[in-house]
PDB file of N, CA and C in Angstrom:
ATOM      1  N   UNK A   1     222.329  34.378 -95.084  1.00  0.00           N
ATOM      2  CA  UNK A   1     223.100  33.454 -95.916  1.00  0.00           C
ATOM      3  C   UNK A   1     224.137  32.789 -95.045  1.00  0.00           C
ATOM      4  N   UNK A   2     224.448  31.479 -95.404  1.00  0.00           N
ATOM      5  CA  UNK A   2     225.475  30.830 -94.623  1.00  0.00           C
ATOM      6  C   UNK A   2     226.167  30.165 -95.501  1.00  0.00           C
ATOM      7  N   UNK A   3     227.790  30.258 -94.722  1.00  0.00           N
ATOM      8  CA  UNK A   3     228.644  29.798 -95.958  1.00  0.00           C
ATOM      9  C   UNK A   3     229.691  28.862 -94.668  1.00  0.00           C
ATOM     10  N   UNK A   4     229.517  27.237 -94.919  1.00  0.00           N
ATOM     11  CA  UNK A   4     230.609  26.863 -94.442  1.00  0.00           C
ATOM     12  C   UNK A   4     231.421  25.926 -95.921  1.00  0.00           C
ATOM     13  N   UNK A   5     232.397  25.610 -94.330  1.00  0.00           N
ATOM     14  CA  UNK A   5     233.490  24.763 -95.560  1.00  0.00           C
ATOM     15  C   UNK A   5     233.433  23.355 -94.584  1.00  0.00           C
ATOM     16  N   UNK A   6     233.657  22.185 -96.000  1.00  0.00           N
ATOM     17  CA  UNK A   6     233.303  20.916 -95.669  1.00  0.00           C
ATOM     18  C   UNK A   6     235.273  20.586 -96.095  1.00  0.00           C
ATOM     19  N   UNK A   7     235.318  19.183 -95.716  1.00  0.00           N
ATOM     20  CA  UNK A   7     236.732  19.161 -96.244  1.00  0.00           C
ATOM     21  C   UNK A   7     236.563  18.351 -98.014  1.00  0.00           C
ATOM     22  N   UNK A   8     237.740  18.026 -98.553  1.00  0.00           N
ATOM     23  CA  UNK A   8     237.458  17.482-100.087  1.00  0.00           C
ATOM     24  C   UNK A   8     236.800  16.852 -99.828  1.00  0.00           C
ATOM     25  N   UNK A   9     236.991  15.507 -99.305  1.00  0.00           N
ATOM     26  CA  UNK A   9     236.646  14.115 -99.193  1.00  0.00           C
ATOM     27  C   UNK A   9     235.263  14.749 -98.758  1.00  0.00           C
ATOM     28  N   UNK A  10     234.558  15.457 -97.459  1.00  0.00           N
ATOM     29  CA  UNK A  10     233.123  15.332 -97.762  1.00  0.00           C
ATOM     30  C   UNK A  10     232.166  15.787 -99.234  1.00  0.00           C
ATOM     31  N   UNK A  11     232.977  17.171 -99.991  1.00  0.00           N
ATOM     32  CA  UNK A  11     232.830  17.360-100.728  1.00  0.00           C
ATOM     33  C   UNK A  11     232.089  16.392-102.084  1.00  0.00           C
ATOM     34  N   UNK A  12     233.156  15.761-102.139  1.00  0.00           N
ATOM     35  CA  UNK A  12     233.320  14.353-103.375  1.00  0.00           C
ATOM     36  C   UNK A  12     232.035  13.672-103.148  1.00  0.00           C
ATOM     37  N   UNK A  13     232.087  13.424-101.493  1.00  0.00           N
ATOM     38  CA  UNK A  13     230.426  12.498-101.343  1.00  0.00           C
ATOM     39  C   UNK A  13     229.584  13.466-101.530  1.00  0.00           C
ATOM     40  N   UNK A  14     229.484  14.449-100.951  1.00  0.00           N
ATOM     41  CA  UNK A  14     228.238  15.806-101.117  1.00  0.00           C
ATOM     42  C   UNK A  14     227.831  15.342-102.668  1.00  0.00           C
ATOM     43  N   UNK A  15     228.867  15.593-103.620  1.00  0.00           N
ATOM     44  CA  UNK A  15     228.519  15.718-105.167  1.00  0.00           C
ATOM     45  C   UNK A  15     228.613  14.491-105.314  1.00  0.00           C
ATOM     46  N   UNK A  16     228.603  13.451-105.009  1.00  0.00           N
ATOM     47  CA  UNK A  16     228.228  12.068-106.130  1.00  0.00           C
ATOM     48  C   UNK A  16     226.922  11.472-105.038  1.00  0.00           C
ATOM     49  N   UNK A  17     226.546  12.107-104.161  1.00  0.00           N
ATOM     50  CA  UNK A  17     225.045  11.996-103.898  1.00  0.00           C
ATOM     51  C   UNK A  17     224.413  12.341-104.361  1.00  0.00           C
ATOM     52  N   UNK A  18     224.350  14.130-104.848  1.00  0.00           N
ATOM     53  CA  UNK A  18     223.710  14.712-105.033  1.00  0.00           C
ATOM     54  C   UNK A  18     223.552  14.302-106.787  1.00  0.00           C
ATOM     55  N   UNK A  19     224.716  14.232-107.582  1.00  0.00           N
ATOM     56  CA  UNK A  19     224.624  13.985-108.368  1.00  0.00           C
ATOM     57  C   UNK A  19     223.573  12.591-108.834  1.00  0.00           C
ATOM     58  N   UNK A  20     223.702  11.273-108.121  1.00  0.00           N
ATOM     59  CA  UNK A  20     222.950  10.060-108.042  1.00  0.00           C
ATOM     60  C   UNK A  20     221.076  10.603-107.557  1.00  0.00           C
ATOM     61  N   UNK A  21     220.803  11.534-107.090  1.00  0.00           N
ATOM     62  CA  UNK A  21     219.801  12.225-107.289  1.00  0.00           C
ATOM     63  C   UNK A  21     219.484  13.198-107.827  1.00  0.00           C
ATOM     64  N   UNK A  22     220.125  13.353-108.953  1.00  0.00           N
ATOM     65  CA  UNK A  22     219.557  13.725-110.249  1.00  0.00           C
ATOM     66  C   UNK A  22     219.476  15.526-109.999  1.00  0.00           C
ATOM     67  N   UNK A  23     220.074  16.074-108.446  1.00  0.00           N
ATOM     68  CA  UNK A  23     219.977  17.757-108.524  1.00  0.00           C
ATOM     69  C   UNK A  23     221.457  18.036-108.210  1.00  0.00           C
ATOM     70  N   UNK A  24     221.135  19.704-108.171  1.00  0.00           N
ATOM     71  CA  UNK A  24     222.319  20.222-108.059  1.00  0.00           C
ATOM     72  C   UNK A  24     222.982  19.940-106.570  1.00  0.00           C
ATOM     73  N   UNK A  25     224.443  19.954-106.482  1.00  0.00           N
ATOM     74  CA  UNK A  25     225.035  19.825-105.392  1.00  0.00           C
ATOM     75  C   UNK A  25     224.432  20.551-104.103  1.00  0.00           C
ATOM     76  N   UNK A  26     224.426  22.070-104.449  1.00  0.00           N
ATOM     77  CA  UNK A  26     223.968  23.234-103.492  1.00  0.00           C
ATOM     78  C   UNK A  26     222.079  23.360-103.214  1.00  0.00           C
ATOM     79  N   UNK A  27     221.205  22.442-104.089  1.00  0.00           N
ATOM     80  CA  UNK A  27     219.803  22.171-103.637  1.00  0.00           C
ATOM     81  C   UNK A  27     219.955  21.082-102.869  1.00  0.00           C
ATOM     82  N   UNK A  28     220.708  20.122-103.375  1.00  0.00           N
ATOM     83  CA  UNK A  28     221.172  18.471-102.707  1.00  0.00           C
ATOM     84  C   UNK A  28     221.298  19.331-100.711  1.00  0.00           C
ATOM     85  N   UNK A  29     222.610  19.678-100.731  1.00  0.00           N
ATOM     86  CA  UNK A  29     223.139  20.335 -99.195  1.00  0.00           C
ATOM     87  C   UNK A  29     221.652  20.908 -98.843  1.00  0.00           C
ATOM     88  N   UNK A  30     221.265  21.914 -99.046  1.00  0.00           N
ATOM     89  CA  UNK A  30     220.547  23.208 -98.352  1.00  0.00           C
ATOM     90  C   UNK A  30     219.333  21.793 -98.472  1.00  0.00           C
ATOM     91  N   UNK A  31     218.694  20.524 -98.500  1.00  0.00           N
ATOM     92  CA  UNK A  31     217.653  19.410 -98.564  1.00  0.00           C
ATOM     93  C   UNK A  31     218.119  19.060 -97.278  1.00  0.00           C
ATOM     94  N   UNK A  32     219.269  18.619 -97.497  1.00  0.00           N
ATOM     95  CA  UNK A  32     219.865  18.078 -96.549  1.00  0.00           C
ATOM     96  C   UNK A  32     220.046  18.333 -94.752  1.00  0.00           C
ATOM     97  N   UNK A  33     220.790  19.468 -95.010  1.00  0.00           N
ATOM     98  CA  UNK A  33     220.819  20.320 -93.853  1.00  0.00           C
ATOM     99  C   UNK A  33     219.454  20.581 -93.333  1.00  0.00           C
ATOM    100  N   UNK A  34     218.546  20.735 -94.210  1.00  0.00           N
ATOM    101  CA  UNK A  34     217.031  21.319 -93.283  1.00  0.00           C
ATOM    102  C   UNK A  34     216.498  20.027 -92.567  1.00  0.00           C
ATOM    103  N   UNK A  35     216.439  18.685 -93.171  1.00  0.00           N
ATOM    104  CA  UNK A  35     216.400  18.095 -92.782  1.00  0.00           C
ATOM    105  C   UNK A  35     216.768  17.718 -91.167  1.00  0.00           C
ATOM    106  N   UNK A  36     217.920  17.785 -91.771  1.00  0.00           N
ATOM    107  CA  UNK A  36     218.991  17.979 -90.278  1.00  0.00           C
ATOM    108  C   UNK A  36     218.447  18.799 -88.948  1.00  0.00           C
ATOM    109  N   UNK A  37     217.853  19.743 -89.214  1.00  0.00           N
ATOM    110  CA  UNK A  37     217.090  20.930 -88.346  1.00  0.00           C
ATOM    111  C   UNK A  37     215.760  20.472 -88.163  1.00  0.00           C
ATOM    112  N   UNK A  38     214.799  19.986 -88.931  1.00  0.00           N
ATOM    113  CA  UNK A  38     213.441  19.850 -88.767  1.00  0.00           C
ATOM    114  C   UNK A  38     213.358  18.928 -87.349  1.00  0.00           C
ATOM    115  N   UNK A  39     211.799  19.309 -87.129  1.00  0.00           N
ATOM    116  CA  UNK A  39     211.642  18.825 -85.751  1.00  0.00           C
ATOM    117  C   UNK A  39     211.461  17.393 -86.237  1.00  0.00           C
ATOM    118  N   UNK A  40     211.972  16.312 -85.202  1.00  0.00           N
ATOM    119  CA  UNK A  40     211.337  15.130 -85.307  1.00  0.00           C
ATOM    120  C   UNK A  40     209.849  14.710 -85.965  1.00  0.00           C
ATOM    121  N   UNK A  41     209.404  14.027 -86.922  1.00  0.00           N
ATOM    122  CA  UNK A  41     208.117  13.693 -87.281  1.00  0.00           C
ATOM    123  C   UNK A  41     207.577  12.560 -86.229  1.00  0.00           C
ATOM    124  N   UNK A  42     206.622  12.360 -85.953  1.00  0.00           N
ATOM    125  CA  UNK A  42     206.092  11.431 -84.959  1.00  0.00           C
ATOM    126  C   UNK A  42     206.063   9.987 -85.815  1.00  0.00           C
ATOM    127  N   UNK A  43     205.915   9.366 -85.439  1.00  0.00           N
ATOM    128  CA  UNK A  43     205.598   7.764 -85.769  1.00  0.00           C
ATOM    129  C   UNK A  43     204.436   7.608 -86.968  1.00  0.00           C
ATOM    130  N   UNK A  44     203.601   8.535 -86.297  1.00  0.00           N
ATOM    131  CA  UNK A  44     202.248   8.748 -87.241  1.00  0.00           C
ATOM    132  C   UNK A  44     202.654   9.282 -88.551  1.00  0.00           C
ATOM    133  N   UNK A  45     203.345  10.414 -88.576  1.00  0.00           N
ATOM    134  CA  UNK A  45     203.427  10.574 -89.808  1.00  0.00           C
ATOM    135  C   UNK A  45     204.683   9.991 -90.613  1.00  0.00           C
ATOM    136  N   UNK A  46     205.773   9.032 -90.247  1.00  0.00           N
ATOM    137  CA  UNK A  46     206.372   8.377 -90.734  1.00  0.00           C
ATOM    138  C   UNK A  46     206.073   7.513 -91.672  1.00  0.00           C
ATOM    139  N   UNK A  47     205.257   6.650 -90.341  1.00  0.00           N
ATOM    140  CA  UNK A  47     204.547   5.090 -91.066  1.00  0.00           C
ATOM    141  C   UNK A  47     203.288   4.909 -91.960  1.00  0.00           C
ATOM    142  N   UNK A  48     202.539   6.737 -91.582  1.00  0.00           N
ATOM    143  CA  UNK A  48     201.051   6.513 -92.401  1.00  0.00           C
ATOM    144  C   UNK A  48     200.557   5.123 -92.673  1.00  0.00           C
ATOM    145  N   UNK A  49     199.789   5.225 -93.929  1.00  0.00           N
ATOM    146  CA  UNK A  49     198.691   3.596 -93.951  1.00  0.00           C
ATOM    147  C   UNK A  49     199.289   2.666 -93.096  1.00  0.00           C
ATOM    148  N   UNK A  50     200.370   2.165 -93.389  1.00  0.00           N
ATOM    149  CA  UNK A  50     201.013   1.101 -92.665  1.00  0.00           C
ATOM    150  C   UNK A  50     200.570   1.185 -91.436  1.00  0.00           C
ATOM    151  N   UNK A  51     201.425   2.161 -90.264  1.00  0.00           N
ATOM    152  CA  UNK A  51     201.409   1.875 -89.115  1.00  0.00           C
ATOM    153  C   UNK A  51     199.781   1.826 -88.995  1.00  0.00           C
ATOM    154  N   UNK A  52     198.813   2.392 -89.190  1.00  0.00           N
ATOM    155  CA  UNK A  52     197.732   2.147 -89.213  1.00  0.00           C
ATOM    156  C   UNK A  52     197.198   1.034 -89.191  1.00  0.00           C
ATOM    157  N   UNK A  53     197.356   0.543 -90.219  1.00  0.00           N
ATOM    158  CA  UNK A  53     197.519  -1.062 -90.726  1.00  0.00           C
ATOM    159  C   UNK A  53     197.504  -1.416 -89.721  1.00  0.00           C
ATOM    160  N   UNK A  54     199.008  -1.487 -88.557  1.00  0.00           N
ATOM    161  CA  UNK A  54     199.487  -2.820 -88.179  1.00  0.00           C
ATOM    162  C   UNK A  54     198.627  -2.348 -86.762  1.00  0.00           C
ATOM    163  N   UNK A  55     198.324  -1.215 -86.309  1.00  0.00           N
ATOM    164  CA  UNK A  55     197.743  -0.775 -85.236  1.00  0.00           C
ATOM    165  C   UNK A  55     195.750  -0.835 -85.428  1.00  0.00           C
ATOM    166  N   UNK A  56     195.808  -1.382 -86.257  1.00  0.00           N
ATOM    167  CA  UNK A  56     194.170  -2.207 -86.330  1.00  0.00           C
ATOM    168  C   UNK A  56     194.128  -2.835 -86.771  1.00  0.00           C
ATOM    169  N   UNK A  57     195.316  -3.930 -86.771  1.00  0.00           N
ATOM    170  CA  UNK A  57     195.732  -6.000 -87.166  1.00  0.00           C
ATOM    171  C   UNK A  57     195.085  -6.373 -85.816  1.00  0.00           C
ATOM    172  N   UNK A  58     195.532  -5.634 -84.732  1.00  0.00           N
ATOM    173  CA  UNK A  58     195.496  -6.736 -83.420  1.00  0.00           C
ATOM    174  C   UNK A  58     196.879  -7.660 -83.379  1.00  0.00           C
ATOM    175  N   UNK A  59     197.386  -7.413 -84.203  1.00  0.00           N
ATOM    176  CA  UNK A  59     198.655  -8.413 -83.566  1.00  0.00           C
ATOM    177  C   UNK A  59     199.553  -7.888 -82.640  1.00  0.00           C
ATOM    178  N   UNK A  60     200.720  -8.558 -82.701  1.00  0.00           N
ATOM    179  CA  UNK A  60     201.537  -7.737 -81.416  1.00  0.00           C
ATOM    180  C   UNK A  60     202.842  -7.415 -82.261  1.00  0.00           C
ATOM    181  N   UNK A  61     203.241  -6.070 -81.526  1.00  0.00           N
ATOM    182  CA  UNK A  61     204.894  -6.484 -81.923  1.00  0.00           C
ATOM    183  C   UNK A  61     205.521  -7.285 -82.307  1.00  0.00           C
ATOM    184  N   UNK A  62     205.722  -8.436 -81.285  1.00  0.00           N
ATOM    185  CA  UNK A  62     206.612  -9.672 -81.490  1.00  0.00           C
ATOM    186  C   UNK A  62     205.896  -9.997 -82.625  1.00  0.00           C
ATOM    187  N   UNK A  63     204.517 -10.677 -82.729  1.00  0.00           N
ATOM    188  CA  UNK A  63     204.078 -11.334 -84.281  1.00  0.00           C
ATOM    189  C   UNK A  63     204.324 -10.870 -85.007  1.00  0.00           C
ATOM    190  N   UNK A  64     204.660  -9.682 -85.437  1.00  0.00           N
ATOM    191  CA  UNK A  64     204.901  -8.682 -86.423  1.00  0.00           C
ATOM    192  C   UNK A  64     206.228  -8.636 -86.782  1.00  0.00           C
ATOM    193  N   UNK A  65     207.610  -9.258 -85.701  1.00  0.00           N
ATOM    194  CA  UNK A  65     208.871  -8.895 -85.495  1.00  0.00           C
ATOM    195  C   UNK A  65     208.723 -10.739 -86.344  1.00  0.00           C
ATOM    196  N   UNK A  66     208.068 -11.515 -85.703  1.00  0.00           N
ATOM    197  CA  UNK A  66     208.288 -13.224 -86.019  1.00  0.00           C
ATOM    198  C   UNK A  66     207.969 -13.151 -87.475  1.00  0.00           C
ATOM    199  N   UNK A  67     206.810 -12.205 -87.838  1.00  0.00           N
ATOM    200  CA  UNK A  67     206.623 -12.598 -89.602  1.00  0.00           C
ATOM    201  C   UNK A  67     207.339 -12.032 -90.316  1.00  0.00           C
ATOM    202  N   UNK A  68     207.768 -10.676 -90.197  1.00  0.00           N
ATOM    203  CA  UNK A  68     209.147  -9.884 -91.093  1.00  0.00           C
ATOM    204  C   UNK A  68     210.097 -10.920 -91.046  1.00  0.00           C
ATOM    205  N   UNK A  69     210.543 -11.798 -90.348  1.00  0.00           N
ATOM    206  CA  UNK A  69     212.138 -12.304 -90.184  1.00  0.00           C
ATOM    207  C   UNK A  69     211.398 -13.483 -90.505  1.00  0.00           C
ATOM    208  N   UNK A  70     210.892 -14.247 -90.803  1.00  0.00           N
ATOM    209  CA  UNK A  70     210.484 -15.111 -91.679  1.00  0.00           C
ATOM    210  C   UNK A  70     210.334 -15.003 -92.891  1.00  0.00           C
ATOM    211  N   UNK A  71     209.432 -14.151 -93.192  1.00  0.00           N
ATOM    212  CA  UNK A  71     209.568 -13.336 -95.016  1.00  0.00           C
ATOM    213  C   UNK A  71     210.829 -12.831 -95.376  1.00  0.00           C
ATOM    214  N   UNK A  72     211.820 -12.572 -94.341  1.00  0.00           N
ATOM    215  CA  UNK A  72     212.610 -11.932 -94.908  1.00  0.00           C
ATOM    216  C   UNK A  72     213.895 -13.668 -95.052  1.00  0.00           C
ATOM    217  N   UNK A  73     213.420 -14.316 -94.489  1.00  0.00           N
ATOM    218  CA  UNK A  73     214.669 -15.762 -94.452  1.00  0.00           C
ATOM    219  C   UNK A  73     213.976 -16.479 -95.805  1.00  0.00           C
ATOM    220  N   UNK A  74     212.585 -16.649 -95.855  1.00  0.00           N
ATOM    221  CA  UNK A  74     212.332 -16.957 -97.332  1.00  0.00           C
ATOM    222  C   UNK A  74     212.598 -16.010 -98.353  1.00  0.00           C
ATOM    223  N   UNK A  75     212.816 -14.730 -98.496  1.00  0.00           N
ATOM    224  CA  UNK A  75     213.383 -13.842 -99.576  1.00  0.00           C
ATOM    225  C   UNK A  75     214.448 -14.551-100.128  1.00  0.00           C
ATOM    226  N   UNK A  76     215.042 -14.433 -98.985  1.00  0.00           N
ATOM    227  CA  UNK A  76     216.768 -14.751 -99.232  1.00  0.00           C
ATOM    228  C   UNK A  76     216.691 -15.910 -99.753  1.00  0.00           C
ATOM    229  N   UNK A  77     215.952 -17.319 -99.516  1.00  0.00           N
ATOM    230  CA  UNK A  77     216.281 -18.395 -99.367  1.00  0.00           C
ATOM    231  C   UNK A  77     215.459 -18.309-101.192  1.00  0.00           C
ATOM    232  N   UNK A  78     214.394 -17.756-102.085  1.00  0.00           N
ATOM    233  CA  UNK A  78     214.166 -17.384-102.948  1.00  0.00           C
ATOM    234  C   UNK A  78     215.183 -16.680-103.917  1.00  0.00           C
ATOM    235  N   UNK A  79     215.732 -16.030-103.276  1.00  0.00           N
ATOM    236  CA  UNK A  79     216.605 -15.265-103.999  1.00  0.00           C
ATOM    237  C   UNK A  79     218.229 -15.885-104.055  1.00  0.00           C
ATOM    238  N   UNK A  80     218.714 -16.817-103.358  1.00  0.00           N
ATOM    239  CA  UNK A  80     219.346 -17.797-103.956  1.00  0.00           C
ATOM    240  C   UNK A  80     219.264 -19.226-104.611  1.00  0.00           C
ATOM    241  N   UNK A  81     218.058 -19.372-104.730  1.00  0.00           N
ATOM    242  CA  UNK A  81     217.393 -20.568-106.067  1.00  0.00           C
ATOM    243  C   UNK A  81     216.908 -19.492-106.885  1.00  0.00           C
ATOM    244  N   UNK A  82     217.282 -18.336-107.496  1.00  0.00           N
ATOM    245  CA  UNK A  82     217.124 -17.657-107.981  1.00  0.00           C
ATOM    246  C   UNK A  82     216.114 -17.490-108.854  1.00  0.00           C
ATOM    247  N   UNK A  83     214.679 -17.568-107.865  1.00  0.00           N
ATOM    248  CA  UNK A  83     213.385 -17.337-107.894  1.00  0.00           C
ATOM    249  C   UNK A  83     212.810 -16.067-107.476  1.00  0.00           C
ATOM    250  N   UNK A  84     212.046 -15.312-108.046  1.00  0.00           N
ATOM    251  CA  UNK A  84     211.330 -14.149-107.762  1.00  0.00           C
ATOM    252  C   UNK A  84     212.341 -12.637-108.553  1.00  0.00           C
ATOM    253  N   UNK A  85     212.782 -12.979-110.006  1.00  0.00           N
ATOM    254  CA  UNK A  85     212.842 -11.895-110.604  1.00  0.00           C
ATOM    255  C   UNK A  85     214.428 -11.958-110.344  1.00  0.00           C
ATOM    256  N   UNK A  86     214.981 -13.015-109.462  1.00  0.00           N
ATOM    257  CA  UNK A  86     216.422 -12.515-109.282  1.00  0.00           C
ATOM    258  C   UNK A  86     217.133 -13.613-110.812  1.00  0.00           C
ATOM    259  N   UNK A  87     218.320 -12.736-111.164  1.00  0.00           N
ATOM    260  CA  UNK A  87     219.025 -13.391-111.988  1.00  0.00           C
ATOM    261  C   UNK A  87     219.858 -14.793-112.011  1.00  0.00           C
ATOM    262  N   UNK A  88     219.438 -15.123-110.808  1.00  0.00           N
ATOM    263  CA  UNK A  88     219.928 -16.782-111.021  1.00  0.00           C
ATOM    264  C   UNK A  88     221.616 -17.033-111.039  1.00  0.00           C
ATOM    265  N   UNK A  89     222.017 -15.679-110.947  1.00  0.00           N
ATOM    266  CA  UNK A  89     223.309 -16.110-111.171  1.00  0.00           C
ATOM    267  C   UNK A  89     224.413 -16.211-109.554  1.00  0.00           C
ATOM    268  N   UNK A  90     225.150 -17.497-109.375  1.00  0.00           N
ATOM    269  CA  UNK A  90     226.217 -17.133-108.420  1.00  0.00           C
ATOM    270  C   UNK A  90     226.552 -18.663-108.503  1.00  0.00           C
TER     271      UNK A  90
END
């Protein structure tokens, strides 16, 4: 068993995380912390289908880096003519 001490202030965040995910404070930590310990996961099992995906596209990095930041400048540029589900408001 292990017992440390956090100060308030981490405390407060500990519990309104844990709370915003719907468990207890002390399952929230002991998730957390293991996390913290587990060995690195590789790439492979991060990205599953995806990285797969993009690793039998044939494209390259960069094409891949040029179309995210394009989709992502039309999001935005959608989402202030407040098209695609956004509320239109500002």
């Amino acid at each position: 068993m292990l017992n440390i001490s956090i100060s308030p202030e981490a405390e407060t965040r500990l519990r309104a995380k844990a709370a915003a995910a719907g468990v207890d404070v002390t399952a929230y930590a002991t998730r957390q912390l293991e996390l913290l310990v587990a060995p690195p996961r590789s790439l492979k099992e991060i990205s599953g289908e995806v990285g797969e995906a993009f690793k039998n596209s044939g494209i390259s990095e960069g094409e891949l880096a040029a179309f995210l930041e394009a989709e992502k400048h039309k999001m935005r540029t959608e989402r202030r003519r407040g098209v695609g589900g956004g509320n239109g408001s500002k």
